[in-house]
Amino acid sequence: MSNYDVVIVGGGPAGLAAGLYTARMNLKTLLLDRGPLGGQLLNTELVEDYPGFESILGTELATKMGDHARRFGLEVREFEPVKEIDKDGSAKIVRMESGDEFRAPALIMAAGGLPRYLGVTGEKEYCGRGVSYCAVCDGAFFKGEELAVVGGGDAAVEEGEFLTRYASKVYILHRRNQLRAQPILIDRAEANPKIEFIFDAGVKEIVGNGKVQSLKYEQHGATKELSVGGVFIFIGFVPNSGLFKFHVDHDEGGYLLTDRNMQTSEPGIWGVGDAGLT
Ligand code: NAP
């Protein structure tokens, strides 16, 4: 068991920003991530809305954030998954899959989340064989093909536009007739001749034969089929708040509820980034 002043779970922008500040305040801080540092930044090709950087690659910004925080003494353990978070009085205990344990009076939950799954037939079966949740990771595999994107938020519209670099056509299917995405993203997508929106479309099935061949959806009572080589699903995010062995208040979506100081219902535990909700 090793002792720290602060343990941070999650090495995306929220965790790294927290680590930069705590380390700079001379608090002995450990940051844990089950993968490489960067979180969702690693699934974003170009970032053009981060103050101070007109345009920077997601991976480059992640590296810069990591280097910056380490410069103040942040200890980082990458590729080390947390198994569970427990408590012992006011101390928080972080148990790792590796068997290691860390103890600290303060814990910052910055573990983000995982993509929300559609839950339709064919989704799991064709995951990695045409079904994807990451345009930057998989877009290049679909050069010249027609693709479907599912969702109506920022991610669906932005990633849909990104996919037009490779795809001959991108259909964005949304379950309602009004997008949730920011107007600037919608304007760009609407101006892109390779993008076609399909509204009021409830995806029912992903069909394939070894790999994705089409997608079936229901629109105004009729079942329709779209011939596509890939289906990219961007319908939101499920926060990783299930690591706690004890109750911490959260909403129905699993987002940790926090006060204006980002503290959760458990004293000494803060929820930041995509894991928390004020
Ligand atoms: P989101 O904003 O929660 O949007 C999810 C979309 O998926 C909504 O349009 C929703 O439809 C749809 N949806 C949810 N469950 C569905 C289901 N079971 N079947 C079909 N459709 C479903 O999620 P997001 O787009 O991933 O964005 C997450 C956060 O990241 C947001 O805060 C967003 O602003 C941010 N983000 C920002 C940028 C940027 O600024 N450039 C880029 C990406 C993400 P309804 O509209 O009908 O609810």
Coordinates of C-alpha atoms and ligand atoms in Angstrom, one line a residue:
M1 CA 0.0 0.0 0.0
S2 CA 1.5 3.4 -1.0
N3 CA 0.2 6.6 0.4
Y4 CA -0.4 9.8 -1.5
D5 CA -2.0 13.2 -0.8
V6 CA -4.2 12.9 -3.9
V7 CA -5.0 10.0 -6.2
I8 CA -6.6 10.9 -9.6
V9 CA -8.4 8.2 -11.6
G10 CA -8.3 9.1 -15.3
G11 CA -5.7 10.8 -17.4
G12 CA -7.8 12.8 -19.9
P13 CA -7.8 16.6 -19.9
A14 CA -9.8 16.8 -16.7
G15 CA -7.5 14.5 -14.7
L16 CA -4.3 16.0 -16.2
A17 CA -5.5 19.6 -15.3
A18 CA -6.3 18.5 -11.8
G19 CA -2.9 16.7 -11.5
L20 CA -1.1 19.8 -12.8
Y21 CA -2.7 21.9 -10.0
T22 CA -2.3 19.5 -7.1
A23 CA 1.3 18.6 -8.0
R24 CA 2.2 22.3 -8.4
M25 CA 0.7 22.8 -4.9
N26 CA 3.3 20.3 -3.6
L27 CA 0.6 17.7 -2.9
K28 CA 2.0 14.2 -3.6
T29 CA -0.2 13.1 -6.4
L30 CA -0.6 9.9 -8.3
L31 CA -2.6 9.8 -11.6
L32 CA -3.9 6.4 -12.9
D33 CA -5.1 5.5 -16.4
R34 CA -6.0 2.2 -17.9
G35 CA -4.7 3.4 -21.2
P36 CA -2.3 6.0 -22.5
L37 CA -2.7 9.6 -21.3
G38 CA -5.2 11.8 -23.2
G39 CA -8.6 10.2 -22.7
Q40 CA -11.1 11.3 -25.4
L41 CA -8.4 13.6 -26.9
L42 CA -6.9 10.5 -28.4
N43 CA -10.2 9.9 -30.3
T44 CA -10.1 13.5 -31.7
E45 CA -8.0 14.3 -34.7
L46 CA -7.9 18.0 -34.7
V47 CA -8.7 20.3 -31.8
E48 CA -9.5 23.9 -32.8
D49 CA -11.4 25.1 -29.9
Y50 CA -8.9 24.9 -27.0
P51 CA -7.8 28.4 -26.0
G52 CA -4.2 29.2 -26.9
F53 CA -4.0 26.6 -29.6
E54 CA -5.5 27.7 -32.9
S55 CA -5.3 24.1 -34.2
I56 CA -3.5 21.1 -32.6
L57 CA -3.7 17.4 -33.0
G58 CA -5.6 15.6 -30.2
T59 CA -2.6 13.3 -29.6
E60 CA -0.2 16.3 -29.5
L61 CA -2.3 18.2 -27.0
A62 CA -2.5 15.1 -24.8
T63 CA 1.3 14.7 -24.8
K64 CA 1.7 18.4 -24.0
M65 CA -0.7 18.2 -21.1
G66 CA 1.0 15.1 -19.7
D67 CA 4.5 16.7 -20.0
H68 CA 3.2 19.9 -18.4
A69 CA 1.7 18.1 -15.4
R70 CA 4.7 15.8 -14.9
R71 CA 7.0 18.9 -14.8
F72 CA 5.4 19.8 -11.5
G73 CA 6.0 16.3 -10.1
L74 CA 2.8 14.5 -11.0
E75 CA 3.4 10.7 -10.8
V76 CA 1.7 8.9 -13.7
R77 CA 0.9 5.3 -14.1
E78 CA -0.4 4.5 -17.6
F79 CA -1.9 1.2 -18.8
E80 CA -2.9 0.3 -15.2
P81 CA -6.6 -0.3 -14.7
V82 CA -8.3 0.5 -11.4
K83 CA -10.4 -2.5 -10.1
E84 CA -12.3 -0.7 -7.4
I85 CA -12.4 2.3 -5.1
D86 CA -13.1 1.7 -1.4
K87 CA -12.8 3.7 1.8
D88 CA -11.5 3.2 5.2
G89 CA -12.7 6.0 7.5
S90 CA -11.9 9.1 5.7
A91 CA -9.1 7.5 3.6
K92 CA -9.8 6.4 0.0
I93 CA -8.4 3.1 -1.1
V94 CA -7.8 2.5 -4.8
R95 CA -7.3 -1.2 -5.7
M96 CA -5.7 -2.0 -9.0
E97 CA -6.2 -5.0 -11.3
S98 CA -2.5 -5.6 -10.8
G99 CA -3.1 -6.1 -7.0
D100 CA -1.4 -2.8 -6.1
E101 CA -3.2 -0.5 -3.6
F102 CA -3.0 3.2 -3.1
R103 CA -4.4 5.3 -0.2
A104 CA -5.1 9.0 0.0
P105 CA -7.4 11.4 1.9
A106 CA -8.4 12.9 -1.4
L107 CA -9.6 11.3 -4.6
I108 CA -10.4 13.0 -7.9
M109 CA -12.6 10.9 -10.2
A110 CA -11.8 11.9 -13.8
A111 CA -12.3 8.5 -15.5
G112 CA -14.7 9.8 -18.2
G113 CA -16.7 7.1 -19.7
L114 CA -17.4 4.7 -22.6
P115 CA -19.5 5.1 -25.7
R116 CA -23.2 4.3 -25.3
Y117 CA -24.3 1.3 -27.3
L118 CA -27.3 1.2 -29.6
G119 CA -28.2 -2.3 -28.5
V120 CA -29.5 -3.4 -31.9
T121 CA -29.0 -6.8 -33.6
G122 CA -25.6 -6.9 -35.3
E123 CA -24.0 -4.2 -33.3
K124 CA -21.9 -6.4 -31.1
E125 CA -21.4 -9.0 -33.8
Y126 CA -19.9 -6.5 -36.3
C127 CA -18.0 -4.4 -33.8
G128 CA -14.5 -4.0 -35.4
R129 CA -15.9 -5.4 -38.7
G130 CA -17.7 -2.3 -39.8
V131 CA -19.2 -1.1 -36.6
S132 CA -17.1 1.6 -34.9
Y133 CA -17.3 4.2 -32.2
C134 CA -14.2 6.2 -33.3
A135 CA -13.9 8.0 -36.6
V136 CA -10.3 9.0 -36.1
C137 CA -9.3 5.4 -35.3
D138 CA -11.2 3.6 -38.1
G139 CA -12.3 6.1 -40.7
A140 CA -9.3 5.4 -43.0
F141 CA -10.4 1.7 -43.4
F142 CA -13.5 2.9 -45.4
K143 CA -11.9 4.8 -48.3
G144 CA -14.4 5.3 -51.1
E145 CA -17.3 3.5 -49.2
E146 CA -20.7 4.8 -48.1
L147 CA -21.0 5.0 -44.4
A148 CA -23.8 5.5 -41.8
V149 CA -23.4 7.6 -38.7
V150 CA -25.9 7.3 -36.0
G151 CA -26.7 10.2 -33.6
G152 CA -27.7 13.8 -33.6
G153 CA -25.3 15.5 -31.2
D154 CA -21.9 17.2 -31.6
A155 CA -20.0 14.0 -31.9
A156 CA -22.2 12.5 -34.7
V157 CA -22.2 15.6 -36.8
E158 CA -18.5 16.4 -36.3
E159 CA -17.3 12.9 -36.7
G160 CA -19.6 12.5 -39.7
E161 CA -17.9 15.4 -41.3
F162 CA -14.5 14.0 -40.5
L163 CA -15.5 10.7 -42.2
T164 CA -16.1 12.4 -45.5
R165 CA -12.3 12.6 -45.9
Y166 CA -12.4 8.9 -46.6
A167 CA -16.0 8.0 -47.5
S168 CA -17.7 8.6 -50.8
K169 CA -20.9 9.4 -48.8
V170 CA -21.9 9.7 -45.2
Y171 CA -25.6 9.3 -44.1
I172 CA -26.2 10.8 -40.6
L173 CA -29.3 9.1 -39.1
H174 CA -30.9 10.8 -36.2
R175 CA -33.9 9.5 -34.2
R176 CA -35.7 12.9 -34.2
N177 CA -36.0 15.6 -36.8
Q178 CA -34.0 18.2 -34.9
L179 CA -30.3 17.9 -34.3
R180 CA -28.8 18.5 -30.9
A181 CA -25.4 19.6 -32.3
Q182 CA -24.0 23.1 -32.2
P183 CA -25.1 25.3 -35.1
I184 CA -21.5 25.8 -36.4
L185 CA -21.1 22.0 -36.8
I186 CA -24.5 21.7 -38.4
D187 CA -23.7 24.5 -40.9
R188 CA -20.4 22.8 -41.9
A189 CA -22.1 19.4 -42.3
E190 CA -25.0 20.9 -44.3
A191 CA -22.5 22.6 -46.7
N192 CA -20.7 19.3 -47.2
P193 CA -22.0 17.6 -50.4
K194 CA -21.0 14.2 -49.2
I195 CA -23.3 14.3 -46.2
E196 CA -27.0 13.5 -46.2
F197 CA -29.1 13.7 -43.1
I198 CA -31.9 11.1 -42.5
F199 CA -34.2 12.2 -39.8
D200 CA -36.8 10.4 -37.7
A201 CA -34.8 7.2 -38.3
G202 CA -34.8 4.5 -35.6
V203 CA -32.0 2.1 -36.3
K204 CA -33.3 -1.5 -35.9
E205 CA -30.5 -3.7 -37.2
I206 CA -27.0 -3.8 -38.6
V207 CA -26.8 -6.5 -41.3
G208 CA -23.7 -8.1 -42.7
N209 CA -22.0 -11.2 -43.9
G210 CA -18.6 -11.3 -42.2
K211 CA -18.6 -7.5 -42.3
V212 CA -21.2 -4.8 -42.3
Q213 CA -23.3 -4.6 -45.5
S214 CA -26.3 -2.6 -44.6
L215 CA -28.3 -0.9 -41.9
K216 CA -32.1 -1.3 -41.3
Y217 CA -34.1 1.6 -39.9
E218 CA -37.6 2.5 -39.3
Q219 CA -39.0 5.8 -40.5
H220 CA -42.6 7.0 -40.3
G221 CA -43.8 3.4 -39.8
A222 CA -41.8 1.9 -42.8
T223 CA -38.7 -0.3 -42.5
K224 CA -35.9 0.9 -44.9
E225 CA -32.5 -0.5 -45.6
L226 CA -29.4 1.5 -46.4
S227 CA -26.5 -0.2 -48.1
V228 CA -23.3 0.9 -46.2
G229 CA -19.8 -0.5 -45.6
G230 CA -19.6 0.8 -42.0
V231 CA -21.7 2.1 -39.2
F232 CA -20.3 4.7 -36.8
I233 CA -22.3 5.1 -33.6
F234 CA -22.1 8.4 -31.7
I235 CA -25.1 8.4 -29.4
G236 CA -23.4 9.7 -26.2
F237 CA -21.5 8.4 -23.4
V238 CA -21.8 6.3 -20.2
P239 CA -19.7 7.7 -17.4
N240 CA -17.3 5.3 -15.6
S241 CA -18.7 5.8 -12.1
G242 CA -19.2 2.1 -11.3
L243 CA -15.8 1.7 -9.7
F244 CA -17.0 2.8 -6.3
K245 CA -17.7 0.1 -3.7
F246 CA -19.8 2.5 -1.7
H247 CA -22.6 4.9 -2.7
V248 CA -21.7 8.2 -4.2
D249 CA -24.7 10.2 -5.5
H250 CA -25.2 10.1 -9.2
D251 CA -28.0 10.9 -11.7
E252 CA -29.9 8.3 -13.7
G253 CA -27.2 8.3 -16.4
G254 CA -24.5 7.5 -13.9
Y255 CA -22.9 11.0 -13.9
L256 CA -21.6 11.8 -10.4
L257 CA -23.5 14.7 -8.8
T258 CA -21.2 17.4 -7.6
D259 CA -21.5 20.8 -5.8
R260 CA -20.1 24.0 -7.2
N261 CA -16.6 22.9 -6.0
M262 CA -16.9 19.6 -7.9
Q263 CA -17.1 17.7 -4.6
T264 CA -19.4 14.6 -4.6
S265 CA -21.7 13.5 -1.8
E266 CA -18.6 11.7 -0.3
P267 CA -16.3 14.2 1.4
G268 CA -12.8 14.0 -0.1
I269 CA -14.0 12.7 -3.5
W270 CA -14.4 15.1 -6.4
G271 CA -15.9 14.3 -9.8
V272 CA -14.5 16.2 -12.8
G273 CA -14.7 16.1 -16.6
D274 CA -17.2 13.7 -18.3
A275 CA -17.6 11.7 -15.1
G276 CA -19.2 14.5 -13.2
L277 CA -22.2 16.8 -13.4
T278 CA -22.8 19.9 -11.3
Ligands
NAP1 P1 -24.9 13.9 -26.9 O1 -24.8 15.4 -27.0 O2 -25.5 13.3 -25.6 O3 -25.8 13.4 -28.1 C1 -26.2 12.1 -28.3 C2 -27.1 12.0 -29.5 O4 -27.4 10.6 -29.7 C3 -28.4 12.7 -29.4 O5 -28.7 13.3 -30.6 C4 -29.4 11.6 -29.0 O6 -30.7 11.9 -29.5 C5 -28.8 10.4 -29.7 N1 -29.1 9.2 -29.0 C6 -29.0 8.9 -27.7 N2 -29.4 7.7 -27.4 C7 -29.8 7.1 -28.6 C8 -30.3 5.9 -29.0 N3 -30.5 4.9 -28.1 N4 -30.6 5.7 -30.3 C9 -30.5 6.7 -31.2 N5 -30.0 7.9 -30.9 C10 -29.6 8.1 -29.6 O7 -23.5 13.1 -27.1 P2 -22.2 13.5 -28.0 O8 -22.6 14.0 -29.3 O9 -21.4 12.2 -27.8 O10 -21.6 14.6 -27.1 C11 -21.2 14.4 -25.8 C12 -20.6 15.7 -25.2 O11 -19.4 16.0 -25.8 C13 -21.5 16.9 -25.4 O12 -21.4 17.7 -24.3 C14 -20.9 17.5 -26.6 O13 -21.2 18.9 -26.7 C15 -19.4 17.3 -26.4 N6 -18.7 17.3 -27.8 C16 -18.3 18.5 -28.2 C17 -17.7 18.6 -29.5 C18 -17.2 19.9 -29.9 O14 -17.4 20.9 -29.3 N7 -16.6 20.0 -31.1 C19 -17.5 17.4 -30.2 C20 -18.0 16.2 -29.7 C21 -18.6 16.1 -28.5 P3 -31.7 13.0 -29.0 O15 -31.1 14.3 -29.5 O16 -33.0 12.6 -29.5 O17 -31.6 12.9 -27.5

